[in-house]
mmCIF file of C-alpha atoms in Angstrom:
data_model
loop_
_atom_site.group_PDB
_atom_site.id
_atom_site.type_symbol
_atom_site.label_atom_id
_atom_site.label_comp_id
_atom_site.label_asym_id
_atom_site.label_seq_id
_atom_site.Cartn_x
_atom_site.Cartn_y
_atom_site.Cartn_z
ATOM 1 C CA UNK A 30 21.177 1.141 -1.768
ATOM 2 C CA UNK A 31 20.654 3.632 0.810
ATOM 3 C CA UNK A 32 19.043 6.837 -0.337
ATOM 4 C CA UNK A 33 20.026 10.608 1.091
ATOM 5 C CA UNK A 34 17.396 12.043 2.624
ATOM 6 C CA UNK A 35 19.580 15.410 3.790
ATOM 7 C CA UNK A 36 22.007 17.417 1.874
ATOM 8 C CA UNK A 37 23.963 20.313 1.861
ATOM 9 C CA UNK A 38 25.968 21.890 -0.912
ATOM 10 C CA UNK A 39 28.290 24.929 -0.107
ATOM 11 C CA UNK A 40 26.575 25.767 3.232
ATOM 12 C CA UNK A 41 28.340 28.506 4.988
ATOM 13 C CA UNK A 42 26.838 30.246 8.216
ATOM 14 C CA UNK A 43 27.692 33.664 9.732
ATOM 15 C CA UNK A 44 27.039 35.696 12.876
ATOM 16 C CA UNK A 45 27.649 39.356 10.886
ATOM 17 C CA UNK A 46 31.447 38.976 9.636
ATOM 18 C CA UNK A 47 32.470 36.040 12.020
ATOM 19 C CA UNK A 48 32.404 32.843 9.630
ATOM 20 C CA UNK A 49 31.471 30.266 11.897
ATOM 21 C CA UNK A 50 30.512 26.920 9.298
ATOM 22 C CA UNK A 51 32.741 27.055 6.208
ATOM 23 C CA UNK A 52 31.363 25.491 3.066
ATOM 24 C CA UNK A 53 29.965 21.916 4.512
ATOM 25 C CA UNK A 54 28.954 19.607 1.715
ATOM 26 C CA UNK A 55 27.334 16.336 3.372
ATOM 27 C CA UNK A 56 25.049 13.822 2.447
ATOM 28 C CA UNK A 57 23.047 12.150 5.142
ATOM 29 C CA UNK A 58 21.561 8.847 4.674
ATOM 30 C CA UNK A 59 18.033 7.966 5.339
ATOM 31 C CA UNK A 60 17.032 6.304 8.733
ATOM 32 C CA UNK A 61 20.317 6.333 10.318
ATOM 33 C CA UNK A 62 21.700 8.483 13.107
ATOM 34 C CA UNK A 63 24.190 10.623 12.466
ATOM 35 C CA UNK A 64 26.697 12.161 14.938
ATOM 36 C CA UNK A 65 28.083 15.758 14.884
ATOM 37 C CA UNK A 66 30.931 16.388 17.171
ATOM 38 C CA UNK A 67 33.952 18.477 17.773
ATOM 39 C CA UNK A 68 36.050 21.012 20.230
ATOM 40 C CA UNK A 69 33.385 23.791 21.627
ATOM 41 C CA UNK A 70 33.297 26.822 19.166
ATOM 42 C CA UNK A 71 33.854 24.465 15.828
ATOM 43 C CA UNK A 72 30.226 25.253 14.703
ATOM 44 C CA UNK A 73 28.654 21.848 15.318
ATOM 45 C CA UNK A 74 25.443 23.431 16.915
ATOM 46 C CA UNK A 75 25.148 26.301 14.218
ATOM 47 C CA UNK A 76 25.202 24.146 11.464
ATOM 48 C CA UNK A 77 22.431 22.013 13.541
ATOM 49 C CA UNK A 78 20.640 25.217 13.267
ATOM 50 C CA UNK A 79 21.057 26.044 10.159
ATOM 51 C CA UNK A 80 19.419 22.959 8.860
ATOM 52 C CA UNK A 81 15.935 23.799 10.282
ATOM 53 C CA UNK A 82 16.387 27.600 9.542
ATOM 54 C CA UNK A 83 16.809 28.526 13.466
ATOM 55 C CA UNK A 84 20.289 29.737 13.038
ATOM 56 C CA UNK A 85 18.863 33.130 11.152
ATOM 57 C CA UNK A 86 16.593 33.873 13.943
ATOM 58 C CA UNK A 87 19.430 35.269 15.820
ATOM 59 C CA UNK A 88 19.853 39.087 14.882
ATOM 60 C CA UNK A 89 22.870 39.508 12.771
ATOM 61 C CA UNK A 90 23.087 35.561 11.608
ATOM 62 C CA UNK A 91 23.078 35.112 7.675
ATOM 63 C CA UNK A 92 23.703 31.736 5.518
ATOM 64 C CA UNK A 93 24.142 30.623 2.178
ATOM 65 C CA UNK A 94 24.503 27.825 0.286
ATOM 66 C CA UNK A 95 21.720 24.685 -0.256
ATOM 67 C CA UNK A 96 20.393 22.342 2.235
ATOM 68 C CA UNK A 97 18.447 19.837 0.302
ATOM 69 C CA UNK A 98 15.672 17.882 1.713
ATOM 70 C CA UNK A 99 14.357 15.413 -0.361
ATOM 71 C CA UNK A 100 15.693 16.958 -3.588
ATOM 72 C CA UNK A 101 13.882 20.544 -2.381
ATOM 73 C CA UNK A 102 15.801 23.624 -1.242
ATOM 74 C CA UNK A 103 15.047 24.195 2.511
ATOM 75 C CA UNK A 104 16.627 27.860 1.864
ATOM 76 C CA UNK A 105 13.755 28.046 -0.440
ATOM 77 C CA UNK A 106 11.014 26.778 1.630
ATOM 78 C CA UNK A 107 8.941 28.695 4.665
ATOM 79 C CA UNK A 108 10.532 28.247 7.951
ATOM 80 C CA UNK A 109 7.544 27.213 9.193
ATOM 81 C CA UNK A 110 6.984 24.307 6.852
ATOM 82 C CA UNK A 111 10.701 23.506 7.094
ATOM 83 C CA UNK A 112 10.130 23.362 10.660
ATOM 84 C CA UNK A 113 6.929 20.949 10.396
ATOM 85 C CA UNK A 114 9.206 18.553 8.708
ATOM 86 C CA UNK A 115 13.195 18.935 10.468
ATOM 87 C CA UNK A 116 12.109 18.512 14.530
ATOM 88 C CA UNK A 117 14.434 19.511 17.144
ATOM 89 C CA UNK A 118 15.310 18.630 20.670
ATOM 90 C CA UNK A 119 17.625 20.789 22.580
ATOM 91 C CA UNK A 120 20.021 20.857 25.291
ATOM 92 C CA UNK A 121 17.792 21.147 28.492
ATOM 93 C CA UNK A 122 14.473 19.423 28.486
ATOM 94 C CA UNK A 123 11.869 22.756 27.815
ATOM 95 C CA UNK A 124 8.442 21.436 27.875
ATOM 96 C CA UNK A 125 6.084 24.452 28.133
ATOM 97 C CA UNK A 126 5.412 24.388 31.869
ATOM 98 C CA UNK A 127 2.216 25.740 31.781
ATOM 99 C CA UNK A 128 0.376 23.115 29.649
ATOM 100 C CA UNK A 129 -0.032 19.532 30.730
ATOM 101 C CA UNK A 130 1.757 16.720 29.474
ATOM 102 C CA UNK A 131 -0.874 16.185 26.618
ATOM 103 C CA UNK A 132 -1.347 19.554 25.386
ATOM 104 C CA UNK A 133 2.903 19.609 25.314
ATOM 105 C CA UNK A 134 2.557 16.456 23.080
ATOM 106 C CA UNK A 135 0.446 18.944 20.624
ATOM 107 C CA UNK A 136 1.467 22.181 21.270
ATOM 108 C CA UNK A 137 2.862 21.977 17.878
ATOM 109 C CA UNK A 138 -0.523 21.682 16.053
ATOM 110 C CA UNK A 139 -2.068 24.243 19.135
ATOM 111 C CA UNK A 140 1.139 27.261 17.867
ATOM 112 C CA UNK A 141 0.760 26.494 13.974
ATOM 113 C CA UNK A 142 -3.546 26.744 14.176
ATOM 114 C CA UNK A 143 -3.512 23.279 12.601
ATOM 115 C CA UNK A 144 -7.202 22.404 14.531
ATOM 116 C CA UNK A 145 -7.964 18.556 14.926
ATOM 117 C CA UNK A 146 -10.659 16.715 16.305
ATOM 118 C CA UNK A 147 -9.914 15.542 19.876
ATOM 119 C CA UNK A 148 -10.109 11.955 19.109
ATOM 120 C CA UNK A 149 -7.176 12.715 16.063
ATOM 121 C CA UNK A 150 -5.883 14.420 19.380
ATOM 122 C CA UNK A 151 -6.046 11.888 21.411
ATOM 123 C CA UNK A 152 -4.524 9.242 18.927
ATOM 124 C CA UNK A 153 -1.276 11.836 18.202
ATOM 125 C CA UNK A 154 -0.733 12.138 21.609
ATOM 126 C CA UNK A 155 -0.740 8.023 22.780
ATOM 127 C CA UNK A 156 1.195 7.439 19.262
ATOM 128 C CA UNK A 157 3.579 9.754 19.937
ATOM 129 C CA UNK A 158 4.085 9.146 23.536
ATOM 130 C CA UNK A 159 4.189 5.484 22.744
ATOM 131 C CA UNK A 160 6.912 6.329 20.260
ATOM 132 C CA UNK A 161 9.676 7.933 22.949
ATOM 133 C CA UNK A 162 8.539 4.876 25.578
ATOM 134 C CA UNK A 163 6.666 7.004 27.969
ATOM 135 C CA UNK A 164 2.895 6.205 27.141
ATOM 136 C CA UNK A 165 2.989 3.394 30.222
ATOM 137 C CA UNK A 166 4.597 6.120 32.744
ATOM 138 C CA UNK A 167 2.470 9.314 32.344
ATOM 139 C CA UNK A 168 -0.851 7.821 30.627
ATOM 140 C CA UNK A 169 -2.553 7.912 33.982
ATOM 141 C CA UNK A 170 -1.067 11.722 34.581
ATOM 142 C CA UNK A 171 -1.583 13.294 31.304
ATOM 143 C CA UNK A 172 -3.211 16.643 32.577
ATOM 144 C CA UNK A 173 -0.561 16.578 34.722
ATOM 145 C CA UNK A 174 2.085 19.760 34.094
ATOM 146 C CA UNK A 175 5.024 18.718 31.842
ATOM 147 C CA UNK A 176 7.359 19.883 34.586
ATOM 148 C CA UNK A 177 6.182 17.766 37.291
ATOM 149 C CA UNK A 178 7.622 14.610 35.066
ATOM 150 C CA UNK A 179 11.716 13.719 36.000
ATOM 151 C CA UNK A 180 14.517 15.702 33.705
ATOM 152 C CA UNK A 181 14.341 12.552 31.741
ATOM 153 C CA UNK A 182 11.025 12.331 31.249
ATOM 154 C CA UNK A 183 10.698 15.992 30.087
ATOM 155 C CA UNK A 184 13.379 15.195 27.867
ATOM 156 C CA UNK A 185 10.747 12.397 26.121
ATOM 157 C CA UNK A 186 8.073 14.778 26.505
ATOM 158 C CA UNK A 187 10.059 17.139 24.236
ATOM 159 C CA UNK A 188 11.314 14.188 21.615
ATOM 160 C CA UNK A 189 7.181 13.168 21.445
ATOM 161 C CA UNK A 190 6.497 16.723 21.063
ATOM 162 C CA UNK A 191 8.461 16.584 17.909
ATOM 163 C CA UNK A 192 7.908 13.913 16.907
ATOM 164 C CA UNK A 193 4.230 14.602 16.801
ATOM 165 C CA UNK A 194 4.390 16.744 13.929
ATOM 166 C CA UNK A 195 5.374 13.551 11.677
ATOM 167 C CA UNK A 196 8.888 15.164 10.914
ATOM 168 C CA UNK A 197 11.555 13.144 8.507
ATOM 169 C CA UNK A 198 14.099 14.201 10.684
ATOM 170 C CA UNK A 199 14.967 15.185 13.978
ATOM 171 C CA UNK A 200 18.099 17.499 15.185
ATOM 172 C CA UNK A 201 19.386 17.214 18.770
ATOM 173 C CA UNK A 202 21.598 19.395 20.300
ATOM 174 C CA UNK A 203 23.339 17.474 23.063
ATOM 175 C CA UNK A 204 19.996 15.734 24.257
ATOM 176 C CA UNK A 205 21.633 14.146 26.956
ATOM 177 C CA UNK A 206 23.965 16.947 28.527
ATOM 178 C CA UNK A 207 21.448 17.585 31.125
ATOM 179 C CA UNK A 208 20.515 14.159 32.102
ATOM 180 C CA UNK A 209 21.860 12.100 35.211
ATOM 181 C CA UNK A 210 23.258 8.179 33.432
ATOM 182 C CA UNK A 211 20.069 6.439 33.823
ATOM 183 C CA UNK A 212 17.923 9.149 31.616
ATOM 184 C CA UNK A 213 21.031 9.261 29.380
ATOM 185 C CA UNK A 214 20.778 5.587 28.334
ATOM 186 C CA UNK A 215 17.242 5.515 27.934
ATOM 187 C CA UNK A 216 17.570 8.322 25.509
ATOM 188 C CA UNK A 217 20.332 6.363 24.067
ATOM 189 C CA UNK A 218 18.383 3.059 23.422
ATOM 190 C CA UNK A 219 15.537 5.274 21.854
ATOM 191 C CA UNK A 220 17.689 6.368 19.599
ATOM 192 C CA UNK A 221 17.784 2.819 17.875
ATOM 193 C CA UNK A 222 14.073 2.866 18.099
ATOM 194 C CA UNK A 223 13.524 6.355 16.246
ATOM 195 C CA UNK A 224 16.068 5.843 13.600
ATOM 196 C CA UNK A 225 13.318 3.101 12.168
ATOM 197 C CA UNK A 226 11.059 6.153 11.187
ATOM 198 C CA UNK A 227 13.074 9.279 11.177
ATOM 199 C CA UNK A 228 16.718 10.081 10.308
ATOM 200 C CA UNK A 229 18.712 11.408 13.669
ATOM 201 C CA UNK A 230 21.594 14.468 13.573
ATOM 202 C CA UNK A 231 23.282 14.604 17.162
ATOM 203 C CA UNK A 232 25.681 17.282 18.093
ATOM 204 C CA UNK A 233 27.458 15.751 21.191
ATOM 205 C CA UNK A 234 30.564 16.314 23.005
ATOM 206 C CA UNK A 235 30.480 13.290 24.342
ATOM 207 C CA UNK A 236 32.462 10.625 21.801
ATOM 208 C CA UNK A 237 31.385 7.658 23.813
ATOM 209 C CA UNK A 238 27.693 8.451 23.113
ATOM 210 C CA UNK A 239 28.272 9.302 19.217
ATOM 211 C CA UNK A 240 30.353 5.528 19.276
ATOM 212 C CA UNK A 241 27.634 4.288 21.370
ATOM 213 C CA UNK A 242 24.655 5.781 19.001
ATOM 214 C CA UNK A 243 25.455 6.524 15.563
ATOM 215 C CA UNK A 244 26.165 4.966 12.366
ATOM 216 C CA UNK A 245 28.052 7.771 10.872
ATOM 217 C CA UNK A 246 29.516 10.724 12.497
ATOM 218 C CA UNK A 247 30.678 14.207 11.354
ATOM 219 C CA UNK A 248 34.254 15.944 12.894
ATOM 220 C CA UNK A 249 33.875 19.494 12.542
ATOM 221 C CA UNK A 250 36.939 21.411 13.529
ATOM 222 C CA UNK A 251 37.034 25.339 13.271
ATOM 223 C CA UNK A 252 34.134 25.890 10.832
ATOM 224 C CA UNK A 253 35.089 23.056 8.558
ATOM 225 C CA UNK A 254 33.685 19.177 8.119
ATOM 226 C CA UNK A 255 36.889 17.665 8.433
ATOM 227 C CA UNK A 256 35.492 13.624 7.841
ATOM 228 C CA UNK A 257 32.231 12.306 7.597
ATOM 229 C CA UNK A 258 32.311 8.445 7.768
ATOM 230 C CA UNK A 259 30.753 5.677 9.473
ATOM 231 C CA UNK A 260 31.706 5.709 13.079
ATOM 232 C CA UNK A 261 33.421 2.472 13.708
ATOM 233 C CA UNK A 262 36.132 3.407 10.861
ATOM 234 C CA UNK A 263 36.614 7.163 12.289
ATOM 235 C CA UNK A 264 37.014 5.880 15.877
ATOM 236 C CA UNK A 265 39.726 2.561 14.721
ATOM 237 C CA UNK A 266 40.918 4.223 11.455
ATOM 238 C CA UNK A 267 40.444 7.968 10.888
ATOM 239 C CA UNK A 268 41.814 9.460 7.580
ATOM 240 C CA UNK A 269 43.205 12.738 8.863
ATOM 241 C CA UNK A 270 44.809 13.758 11.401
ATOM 242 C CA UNK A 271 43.072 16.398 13.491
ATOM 243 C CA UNK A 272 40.302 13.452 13.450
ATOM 244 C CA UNK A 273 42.548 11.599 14.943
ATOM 245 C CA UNK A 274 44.282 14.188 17.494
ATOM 246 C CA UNK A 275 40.641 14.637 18.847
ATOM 247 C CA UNK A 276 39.352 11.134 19.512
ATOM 248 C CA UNK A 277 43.031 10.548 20.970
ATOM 249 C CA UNK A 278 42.584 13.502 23.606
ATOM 250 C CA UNK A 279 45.930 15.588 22.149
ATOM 251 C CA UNK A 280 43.592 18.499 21.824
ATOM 252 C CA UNK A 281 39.771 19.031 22.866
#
Protein backbone atom coordinates (compact mmCIF):
# COMPACT_ATOMS: atom_id res chain seq x y z
CA UNK A 1 0.00 0.00 0.00
CA UNK A 2 1.34 3.24 -0.90
CA UNK A 3 1.81 5.65 1.96
CA UNK A 4 1.13 9.74 1.73
CA UNK A 5 3.97 11.47 2.28
CA UNK A 6 2.17 15.16 1.54
CA UNK A 7 -1.11 16.45 2.64
CA UNK A 8 -3.19 19.25 2.78
CA UNK A 9 -6.44 19.78 4.61
CA UNK A 10 -8.49 23.05 3.97
CA UNK A 11 -5.54 24.98 2.43
CA UNK A 12 -6.62 28.29 1.19
CA UNK A 13 -4.02 31.03 -0.04
CA UNK A 14 -4.50 34.81 -0.41
CA UNK A 15 -2.72 37.84 -1.86
CA UNK A 16 -4.65 40.50 0.77
CA UNK A 17 -8.51 39.93 -0.18
CA UNK A 18 -7.92 38.20 -3.65
CA UNK A 19 -8.57 34.34 -2.88
CA UNK A 20 -6.37 32.76 -5.18
CA UNK A 21 -6.31 28.62 -3.87
CA UNK A 22 -9.72 27.72 -2.42
CA UNK A 23 -9.77 24.99 0.18
CA UNK A 24 -7.42 22.15 -1.62
CA UNK A 25 -7.54 18.88 0.26
CA UNK A 26 -4.94 16.39 -1.49
CA UNK A 27 -3.05 13.56 -0.58
CA UNK A 28 0.17 12.91 -2.39
CA UNK A 29 1.68 9.59 -2.51
CA UNK A 30 5.19 8.79 -1.68
CA UNK A 31 7.86 8.48 -4.52
CA UNK A 32 5.71 9.33 -7.35
CA UNK A 33 5.53 12.47 -9.45
CA UNK A 34 2.77 14.37 -9.34
CA UNK A 35 1.53 16.90 -11.95
CA UNK A 36 -0.16 20.29 -11.26
CA UNK A 37 -1.67 21.94 -14.21
CA UNK A 38 -4.31 24.30 -15.37
CA UNK A 39 -5.32 27.72 -17.41
CA UNK A 40 -2.69 30.63 -16.24
CA UNK A 41 -4.15 32.48 -13.12
CA UNK A 42 -5.89 29.08 -11.58
CA UNK A 43 -3.33 29.13 -8.66
CA UNK A 44 -1.24 26.11 -9.65
CA UNK A 45 2.12 27.96 -8.81
CA UNK A 46 0.75 29.56 -5.47
CA UNK A 47 -0.30 26.53 -4.08
CA UNK A 48 3.37 25.16 -5.20
CA UNK A 49 4.40 27.89 -2.95
CA UNK A 50 2.48 27.50 -0.37
CA UNK A 51 3.71 24.05 0.33
CA UNK A 52 7.31 25.12 1.16
CA UNK A 53 6.09 28.38 2.93
CA UNK A 54 7.43 30.76 -0.07
CA UNK A 55 4.02 31.95 -0.95
CA UNK A 56 3.96 34.26 2.48
CA UNK A 57 7.16 35.85 1.60
CA UNK A 58 5.37 38.05 -0.74
CA UNK A 59 4.07 41.24 1.20
CA UNK A 60 0.39 41.03 1.60
CA UNK A 61 0.17 36.96 0.99
CA UNK A 62 -1.60 35.05 3.97
CA UNK A 63 -2.72 31.16 4.16
CA UNK A 64 -4.52 28.89 6.21
CA UNK A 65 -5.36 25.61 6.53
CA UNK A 66 -2.77 22.32 7.14
CA UNK A 67 -0.15 21.02 4.93
CA UNK A 68 0.97 17.84 6.49
CA UNK A 69 4.31 16.38 5.97
CA UNK A 70 4.81 13.23 7.35
CA UNK A 71 1.94 13.51 9.86
CA UNK A 72 3.63 17.16 11.07
CA UNK A 73 2.09 20.56 10.37
CA UNK A 74 4.42 22.47 7.94
CA UNK A 75 2.27 25.71 9.04
CA UNK A 76 3.69 24.80 12.32
CA UNK A 77 7.22 24.24 11.51
CA UNK A 78 10.20 27.02 10.78
CA UNK A 79 10.39 27.97 7.23
CA UNK A 80 13.72 27.28 7.29
CA UNK A 81 13.49 23.67 8.36
CA UNK A 82 10.45 23.28 6.10
CA UNK A 83 12.63 24.47 3.47
CA UNK A 84 15.62 21.92 4.33
CA UNK A 85 13.14 19.23 3.71
CA UNK A 86 10.42 20.52 0.54
CA UNK A 87 13.31 21.61 -2.34
CA UNK A 88 12.37 23.68 -5.17
CA UNK A 89 13.35 24.27 -8.73
CA UNK A 90 11.94 27.15 -10.57
CA UNK A 91 11.09 28.41 -13.86
CA UNK A 92 14.50 29.75 -15.24
CA UNK A 93 17.62 27.93 -14.29
CA UNK A 94 19.16 30.57 -11.29
CA UNK A 95 22.36 29.14 -10.18
CA UNK A 96 24.16 31.86 -8.16
CA UNK A 97 26.50 33.17 -10.84
CA UNK A 98 29.08 34.17 -8.75
CA UNK A 99 30.04 30.81 -7.13
CA UNK A 100 31.36 27.89 -9.11
CA UNK A 101 29.56 24.94 -9.99
CA UNK A 102 30.61 23.18 -6.65
CA UNK A 103 30.02 25.79 -4.21
CA UNK A 104 26.25 26.10 -6.16
CA UNK A 105 25.92 22.32 -5.36
CA UNK A 106 26.31 23.53 -1.48
CA UNK A 107 25.30 26.83 -1.30
CA UNK A 108 22.53 25.45 0.67
CA UNK A 109 24.68 24.25 3.63
CA UNK A 110 27.14 27.68 2.85
CA UNK A 111 23.36 30.20 3.43
CA UNK A 112 21.98 27.98 6.44
CA UNK A 113 25.81 27.99 8.43
CA UNK A 114 25.49 24.20 8.40
CA UNK A 115 29.73 23.88 8.30
CA UNK A 116 31.07 20.43 6.95
CA UNK A 117 34.31 19.07 6.46
CA UNK A 118 35.47 19.40 2.82
CA UNK A 119 35.74 15.79 2.21
CA UNK A 120 31.66 15.53 3.53
CA UNK A 121 31.85 18.45 0.88
CA UNK A 122 33.26 16.88 -1.59
CA UNK A 123 31.11 13.60 -1.30
CA UNK A 124 27.60 15.94 -1.32
CA UNK A 125 28.67 17.55 -4.19
CA UNK A 126 29.74 14.20 -6.63
CA UNK A 127 26.49 12.45 -4.96
CA UNK A 128 24.42 15.01 -5.79
CA UNK A 129 25.72 15.86 -9.13
CA UNK A 130 25.73 12.18 -9.88
CA UNK A 131 22.08 12.20 -8.89
CA UNK A 132 20.71 14.90 -11.77
CA UNK A 133 23.32 13.00 -14.45
CA UNK A 134 25.80 15.75 -14.68
CA UNK A 135 28.82 14.44 -12.51
CA UNK A 136 30.53 13.02 -16.05
CA UNK A 137 29.95 16.61 -17.83
CA UNK A 138 31.22 19.26 -15.33
CA UNK A 139 33.52 17.00 -12.92
CA UNK A 140 36.56 18.24 -14.75
CA UNK A 141 35.05 22.09 -14.55
CA UNK A 142 33.78 22.25 -11.11
CA UNK A 143 35.37 25.71 -10.13
CA UNK A 144 34.05 26.65 -13.13
CA UNK A 145 31.04 29.53 -12.73
CA UNK A 146 27.55 27.91 -12.71
CA UNK A 147 26.63 30.19 -15.59
CA UNK A 148 29.19 29.19 -17.97
CA UNK A 149 27.30 25.53 -18.03
CA UNK A 150 24.26 25.34 -21.06
CA UNK A 151 20.48 26.49 -19.84
CA UNK A 152 20.12 22.82 -19.33
CA UNK A 153 22.83 22.21 -17.44
CA UNK A 154 22.11 25.12 -15.02
CA UNK A 155 18.83 23.72 -14.81
CA UNK A 156 20.68 20.29 -13.19
CA UNK A 157 22.90 22.45 -11.34
CA UNK A 158 19.80 23.90 -9.62
CA UNK A 159 17.86 20.27 -9.20
CA UNK A 160 21.53 18.98 -7.46
CA UNK A 161 21.50 22.06 -5.53
CA UNK A 162 18.33 20.87 -4.00
CA UNK A 163 18.68 17.99 -3.91
CA UNK A 164 21.77 18.33 -1.82
CA UNK A 165 20.02 19.22 1.18
CA UNK A 166 18.52 15.49 1.34
CA UNK A 167 14.88 16.92 0.86
CA UNK A 168 11.68 14.32 0.77
CA UNK A 169 10.33 16.30 -1.79
CA UNK A 170 10.98 18.52 -4.48
CA UNK A 171 8.50 21.33 -6.09
CA UNK A 172 9.08 22.52 -9.68
CA UNK A 173 7.57 25.27 -11.16
CA UNK A 174 7.58 24.67 -14.90
CA UNK A 175 11.28 23.29 -14.89
CA UNK A 176 11.31 22.97 -18.41
CA UNK A 177 9.64 26.31 -19.76
CA UNK A 178 12.97 27.71 -20.40
CA UNK A 179 14.68 24.86 -21.98
CA UNK A 180 15.21 24.24 -25.86
CA UNK A 181 13.66 20.05 -26.54
CA UNK A 182 16.85 18.37 -25.97
CA UNK A 183 17.36 19.88 -22.19
CA UNK A 184 13.59 19.35 -21.85
CA UNK A 185 13.79 15.54 -22.23
CA UNK A 186 16.71 15.08 -20.25
CA UNK A 187 14.94 16.77 -17.44
CA UNK A 188 12.09 14.60 -18.33
CA UNK A 189 13.92 11.18 -18.09
CA UNK A 190 15.40 12.43 -14.67
CA UNK A 191 12.33 12.72 -13.49
CA UNK A 192 11.90 8.80 -13.46
CA UNK A 193 15.25 8.68 -11.85
CA UNK A 194 14.42 11.15 -8.83
CA UNK A 195 11.03 9.84 -8.12
CA UNK A 196 13.12 6.58 -6.66
CA UNK A 197 14.25 8.87 -3.69
CA UNK A 198 12.08 11.88 -3.50
CA UNK A 199 8.39 12.54 -4.25
CA UNK A 200 8.03 15.18 -7.40
CA UNK A 201 5.07 18.16 -7.58
CA UNK A 202 5.25 19.77 -11.21
CA UNK A 203 3.24 22.76 -12.12
CA UNK A 204 3.32 22.65 -16.00
CA UNK A 205 1.37 24.07 -18.73
CA UNK A 206 2.45 21.79 -20.86
CA UNK A 207 -0.13 18.50 -20.75
CA UNK A 208 2.13 16.45 -22.93
CA UNK A 209 4.94 16.67 -20.32
CA UNK A 210 2.51 16.01 -17.17
CA UNK A 211 1.19 12.69 -19.59
CA UNK A 212 4.71 12.16 -20.42
CA UNK A 213 6.03 12.43 -16.56
CA UNK A 214 3.63 11.86 -13.92
CA UNK A 215 1.72 9.25 -12.28
CA UNK A 216 -0.99 11.40 -10.96
CA UNK A 217 -1.89 14.84 -11.88
CA UNK A 218 -3.88 17.70 -10.24
CA UNK A 219 -6.52 20.13 -12.55
CA UNK A 220 -6.80 23.24 -10.79
CA UNK A 221 -9.27 25.60 -12.34
CA UNK A 222 -9.98 29.13 -10.74
CA UNK A 223 -8.64 28.51 -7.20
CA UNK A 224 -10.17 25.09 -6.88
CA UNK A 225 -8.65 21.25 -7.28
CA UNK A 226 -11.12 20.20 -9.61
CA UNK A 227 -9.66 16.15 -9.95
CA UNK A 228 -6.75 14.62 -8.68
CA UNK A 229 -6.25 11.13 -10.26
CA UNK A 230 -3.74 9.12 -11.90
CA UNK A 231 -2.90 10.59 -15.22
CA UNK A 232 -3.69 7.96 -17.72
CA UNK A 233 -7.51 7.92 -16.40
CA UNK A 234 -7.75 11.96 -16.40
CA UNK A 235 -6.27 12.18 -19.93
CA UNK A 236 -8.76 8.86 -21.51
CA UNK A 237 -11.53 9.23 -18.86
CA UNK A 238 -11.86 12.43 -16.82
CA UNK A 239 -14.79 12.64 -14.28
CA UNK A 240 -15.83 16.25 -14.77
CA UNK A 241 -16.18 18.27 -17.19
CA UNK A 242 -14.02 21.38 -17.07
CA UNK A 243 -11.24 18.46 -16.79
CA UNK A 244 -12.28 17.47 -19.73
CA UNK A 245 -12.94 20.95 -21.65
CA UNK A 246 -9.18 21.63 -20.83
CA UNK A 247 -7.29 18.57 -22.03
CA UNK A 248 -9.76 18.83 -25.16
CA UNK A 249 -8.52 22.53 -25.97
CA UNK A 250 -12.40 24.13 -25.65
CA UNK A 251 -10.87 26.53 -23.20
CA UNK A 252 -7.11 27.15 -22.02
Amino acid sequence: MESTILKTVDYNAYFGDNHVVKNVNIEIPKNQVVAVMGPSGCGKTTFLRGINRMHELIPGATAKGKIFLNNEDVLDMHPIFVRLKIGMVFQRPNPFPNLSIYDNVIAGYKLNGIKLPKDERDRIVEHSLNRVALWNEVKDSLTKKGSFLSGGQQQRLCIARAVAMEPEVLLFDEPTSALDPISTSTVEELFHELKKNYTLVIVTHNMQQAARVSDRTAFFYLGELVEFDDTKKMFTNPTDQRTQNYITGRFS
